[in-house]
Coordinates of C-alpha atoms in Angstrom, one line a residue:
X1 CA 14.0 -16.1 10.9
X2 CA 12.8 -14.1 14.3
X3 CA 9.8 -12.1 12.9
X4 CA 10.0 -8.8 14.3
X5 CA 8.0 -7.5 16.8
X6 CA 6.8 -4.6 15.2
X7 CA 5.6 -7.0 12.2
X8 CA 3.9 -9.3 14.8
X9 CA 2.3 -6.5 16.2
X10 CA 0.6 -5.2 12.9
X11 CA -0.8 -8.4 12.1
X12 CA -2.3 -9.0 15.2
X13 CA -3.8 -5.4 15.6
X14 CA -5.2 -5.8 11.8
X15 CA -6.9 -9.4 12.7
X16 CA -7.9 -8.0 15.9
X17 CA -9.9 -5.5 13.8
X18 CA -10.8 -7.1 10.5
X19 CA -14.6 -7.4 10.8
X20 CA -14.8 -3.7 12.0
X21 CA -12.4 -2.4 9.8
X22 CA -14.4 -4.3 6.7
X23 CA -17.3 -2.5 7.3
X24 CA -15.6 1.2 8.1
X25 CA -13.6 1.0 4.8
X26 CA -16.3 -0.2 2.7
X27 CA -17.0 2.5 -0.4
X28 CA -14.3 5.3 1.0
X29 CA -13.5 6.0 -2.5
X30 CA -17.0 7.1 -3.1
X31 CA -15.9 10.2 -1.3
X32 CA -12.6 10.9 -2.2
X33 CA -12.1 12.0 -5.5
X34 CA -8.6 12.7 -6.0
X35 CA -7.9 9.5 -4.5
X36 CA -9.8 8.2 -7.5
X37 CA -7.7 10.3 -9.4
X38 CA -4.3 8.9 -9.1
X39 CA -5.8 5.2 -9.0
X40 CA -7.1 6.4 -12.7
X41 CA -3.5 8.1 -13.6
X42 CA -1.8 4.9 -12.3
X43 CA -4.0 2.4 -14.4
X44 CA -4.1 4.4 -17.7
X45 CA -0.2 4.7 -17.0
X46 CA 0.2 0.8 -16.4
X47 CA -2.3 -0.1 -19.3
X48 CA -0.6 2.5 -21.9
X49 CA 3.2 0.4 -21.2
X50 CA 1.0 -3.1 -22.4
X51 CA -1.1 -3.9 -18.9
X52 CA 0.0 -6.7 -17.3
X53 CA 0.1 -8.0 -13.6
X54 CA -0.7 -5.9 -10.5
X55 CA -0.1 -6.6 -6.7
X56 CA -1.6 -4.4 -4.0
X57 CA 0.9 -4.4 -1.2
X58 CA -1.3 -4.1 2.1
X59 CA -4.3 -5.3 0.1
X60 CA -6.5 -5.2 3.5
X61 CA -9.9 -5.9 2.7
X62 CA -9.4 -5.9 -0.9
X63 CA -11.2 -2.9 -2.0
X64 CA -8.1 -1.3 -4.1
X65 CA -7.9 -4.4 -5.4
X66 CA -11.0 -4.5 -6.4
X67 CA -11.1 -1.2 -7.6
X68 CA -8.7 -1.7 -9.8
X69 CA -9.9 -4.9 -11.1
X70 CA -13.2 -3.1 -12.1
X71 CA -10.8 -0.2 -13.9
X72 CA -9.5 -3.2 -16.3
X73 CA -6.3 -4.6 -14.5
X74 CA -4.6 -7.9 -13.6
X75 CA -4.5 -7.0 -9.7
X76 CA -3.9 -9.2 -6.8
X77 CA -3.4 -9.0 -3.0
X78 CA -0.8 -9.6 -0.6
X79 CA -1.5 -8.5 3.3
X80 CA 0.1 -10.0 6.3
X81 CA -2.9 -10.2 7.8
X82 CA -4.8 -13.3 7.5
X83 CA -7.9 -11.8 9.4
X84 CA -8.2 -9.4 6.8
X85 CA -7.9 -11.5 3.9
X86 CA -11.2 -13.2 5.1
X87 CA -13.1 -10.6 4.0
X88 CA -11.2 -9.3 0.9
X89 CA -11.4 -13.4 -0.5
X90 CA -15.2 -13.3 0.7
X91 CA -15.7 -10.0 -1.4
X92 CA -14.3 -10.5 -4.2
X93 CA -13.8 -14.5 -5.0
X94 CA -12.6 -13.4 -8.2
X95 CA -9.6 -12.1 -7.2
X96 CA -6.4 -13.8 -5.6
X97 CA -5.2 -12.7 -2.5
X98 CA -2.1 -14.3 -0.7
X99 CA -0.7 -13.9 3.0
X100 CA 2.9 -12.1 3.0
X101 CA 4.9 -9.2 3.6
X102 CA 6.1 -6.6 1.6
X103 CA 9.7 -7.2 3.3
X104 CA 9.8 -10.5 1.7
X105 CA 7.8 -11.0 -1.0
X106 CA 7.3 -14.3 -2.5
X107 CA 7.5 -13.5 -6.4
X108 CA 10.0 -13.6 -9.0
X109 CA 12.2 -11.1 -10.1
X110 CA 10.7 -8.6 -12.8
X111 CA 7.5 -10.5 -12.9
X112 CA 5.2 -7.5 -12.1
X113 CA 4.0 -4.2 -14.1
X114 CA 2.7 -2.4 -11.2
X115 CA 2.6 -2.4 -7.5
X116 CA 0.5 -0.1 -5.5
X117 CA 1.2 0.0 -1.5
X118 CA -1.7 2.1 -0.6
X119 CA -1.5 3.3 3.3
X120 CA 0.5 0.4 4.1
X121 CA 4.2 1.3 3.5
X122 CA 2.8 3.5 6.8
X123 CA 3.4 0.5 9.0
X124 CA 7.2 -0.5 8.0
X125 CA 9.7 0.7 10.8
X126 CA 11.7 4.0 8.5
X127 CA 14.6 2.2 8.9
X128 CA 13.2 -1.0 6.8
X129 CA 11.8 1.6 4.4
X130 CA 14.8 1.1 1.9
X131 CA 14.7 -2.7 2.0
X132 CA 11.0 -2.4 1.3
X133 CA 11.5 -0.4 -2.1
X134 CA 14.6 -2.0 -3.0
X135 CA 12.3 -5.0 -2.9
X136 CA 9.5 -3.8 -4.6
X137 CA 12.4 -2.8 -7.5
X138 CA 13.2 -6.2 -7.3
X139 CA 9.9 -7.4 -8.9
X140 CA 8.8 -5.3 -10.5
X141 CA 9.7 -5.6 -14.5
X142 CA 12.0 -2.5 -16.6
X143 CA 9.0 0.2 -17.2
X144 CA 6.8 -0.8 -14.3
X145 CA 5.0 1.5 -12.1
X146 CA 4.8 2.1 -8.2
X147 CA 2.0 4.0 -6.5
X148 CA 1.9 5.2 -3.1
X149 CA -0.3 6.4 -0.7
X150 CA 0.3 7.7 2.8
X151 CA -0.2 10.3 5.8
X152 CA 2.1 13.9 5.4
X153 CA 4.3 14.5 8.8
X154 CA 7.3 13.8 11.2
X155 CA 6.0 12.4 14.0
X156 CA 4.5 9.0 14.2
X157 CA 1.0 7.9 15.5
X158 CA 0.8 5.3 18.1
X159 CA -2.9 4.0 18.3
X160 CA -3.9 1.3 21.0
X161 CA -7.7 1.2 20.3
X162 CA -9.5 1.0 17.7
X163 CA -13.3 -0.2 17.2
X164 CA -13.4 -0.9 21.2
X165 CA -10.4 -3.6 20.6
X166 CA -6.6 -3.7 21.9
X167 CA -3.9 -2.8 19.3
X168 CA -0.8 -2.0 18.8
X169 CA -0.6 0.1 15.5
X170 CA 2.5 2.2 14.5
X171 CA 1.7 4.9 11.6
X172 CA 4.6 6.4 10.2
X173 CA 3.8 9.9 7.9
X174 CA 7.0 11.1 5.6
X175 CA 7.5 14.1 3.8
X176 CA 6.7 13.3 0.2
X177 CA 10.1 14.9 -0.7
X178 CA 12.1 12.6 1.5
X179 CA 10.0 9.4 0.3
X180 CA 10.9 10.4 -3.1
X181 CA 14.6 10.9 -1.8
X182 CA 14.1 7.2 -0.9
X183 CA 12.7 5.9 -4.0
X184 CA 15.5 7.4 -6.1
X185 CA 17.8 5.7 -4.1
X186 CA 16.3 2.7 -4.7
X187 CA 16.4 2.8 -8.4
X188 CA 13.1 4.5 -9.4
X189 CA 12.0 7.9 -11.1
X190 CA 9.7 9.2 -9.7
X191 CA 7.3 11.0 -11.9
X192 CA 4.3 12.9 -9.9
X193 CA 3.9 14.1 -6.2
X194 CA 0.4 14.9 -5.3
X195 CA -0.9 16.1 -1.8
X196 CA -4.0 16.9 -0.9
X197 CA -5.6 18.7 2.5
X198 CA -7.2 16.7 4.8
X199 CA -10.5 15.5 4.9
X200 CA -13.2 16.0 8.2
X201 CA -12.3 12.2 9.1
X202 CA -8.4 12.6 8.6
X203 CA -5.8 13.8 10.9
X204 CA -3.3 14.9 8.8
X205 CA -2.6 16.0 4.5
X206 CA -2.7 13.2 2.7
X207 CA 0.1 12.2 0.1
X208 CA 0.6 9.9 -3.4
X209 CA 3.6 9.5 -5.1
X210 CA 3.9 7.7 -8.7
X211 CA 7.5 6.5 -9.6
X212 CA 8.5 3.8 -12.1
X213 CA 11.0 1.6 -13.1
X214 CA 13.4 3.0 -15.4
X215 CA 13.3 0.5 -19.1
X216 CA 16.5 -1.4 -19.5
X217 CA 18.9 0.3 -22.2
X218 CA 19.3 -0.6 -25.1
X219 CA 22.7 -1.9 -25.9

């Protein structure tokens, strides 16, 4: 299969900027409270339904995954990225993470309780945005939950520089009504909407959404 080139060009923009990136992102959550909020809401909400596994979806560097792991869950990565994966496996050895996309993701159906794509659905081309939750659906199991994070807007930022390197980095904000529009299409409920005011360092309000998996009926 032809990769895209918009998928080419977030990989290489992300291993272009690993090492940098690593040490920029390293202990945001220290200052962002109610980002630590909904990572709390969405690990009491996957622990309450039994625990189980976890995949960050964009894992980066590792430091949601890592978070999470420290809040008590089964968590591993995926990025498509293999630049930043060096530094996510070097930080936390514990943890698995695995090169892929979120457009294709090697797992099994129903074999996860919780996925959380945080800033990274940002990077999917809207029109792919469907097939992306469809797929996360697809593996997650009846009852499992979905958290994501992303940038409020309509217009899309184009960044070529970052950390004094080349890129070619495509961030795509959404209105956190349409993005729920989406995910009910796809065969969630979604369950809370948070957004929050921007901070000094951000551009834009920031968003969360929490949806889940609707439990198979009972026949």
């Amino acid at each position: 299969m032809t990769e895209a080139p918009w998928v080419r060009d977030t990989r290489q923009s992300y291993d272009a900027i690993a090492p940098d990136y690593e040490e920029y992102a390293r202990g945001d959550l220290d200052a962002k409270p109610l980002d630590r909020a909904m990572l709390a809401a969405f690990t009491e909400t996957v622990r309450s339904t039994g625990g189980g596994r976890v995949a960050d979806i964009g894992c980066g560097t590792g430091r949601i995954a890592g978070h999470l792991h420290s809040c008590g869950l089964d968590v591993f990565g995926v990025d498509l990225s293999p630049g930043m994966l060096e530094p996510a496996r070097r930080a936390y050895p514990h943890l698995r993470f695995d090169e892929g996309s979120m457009t294709d993701l090697d797992l099994e159906d129903g074999v996860l309780d919780g996925i959380v794509a945080w800033y990274s659905l940002i990077h999917i081309e809207p029109e792919h945005v469907p097939g992306v939750l469809a797929e996360f659906h697809r593996v997650l199991a009846p009852g499992g939950h979905l958290l994501l994070a992303f940038q409020v807007g309509d217009e899309p930022l184009r960044m070529t520089e970052a950390f004094g390197r080349t890129i070619a980095l495509d961030f795509h904000r959404w209105s956190p009504d349409r993005l729920a529009e989406l995910l009910v299409g796809a065969g969630f409920a979604v369950e809370a909407r948070l957004v929050r005011e921007a901070y000094a360092t951000e551009r834009t309000p920031q968003a969360y959404v929490l949806a889940r998996k609707p439990a198979e009926r009972q026949a």
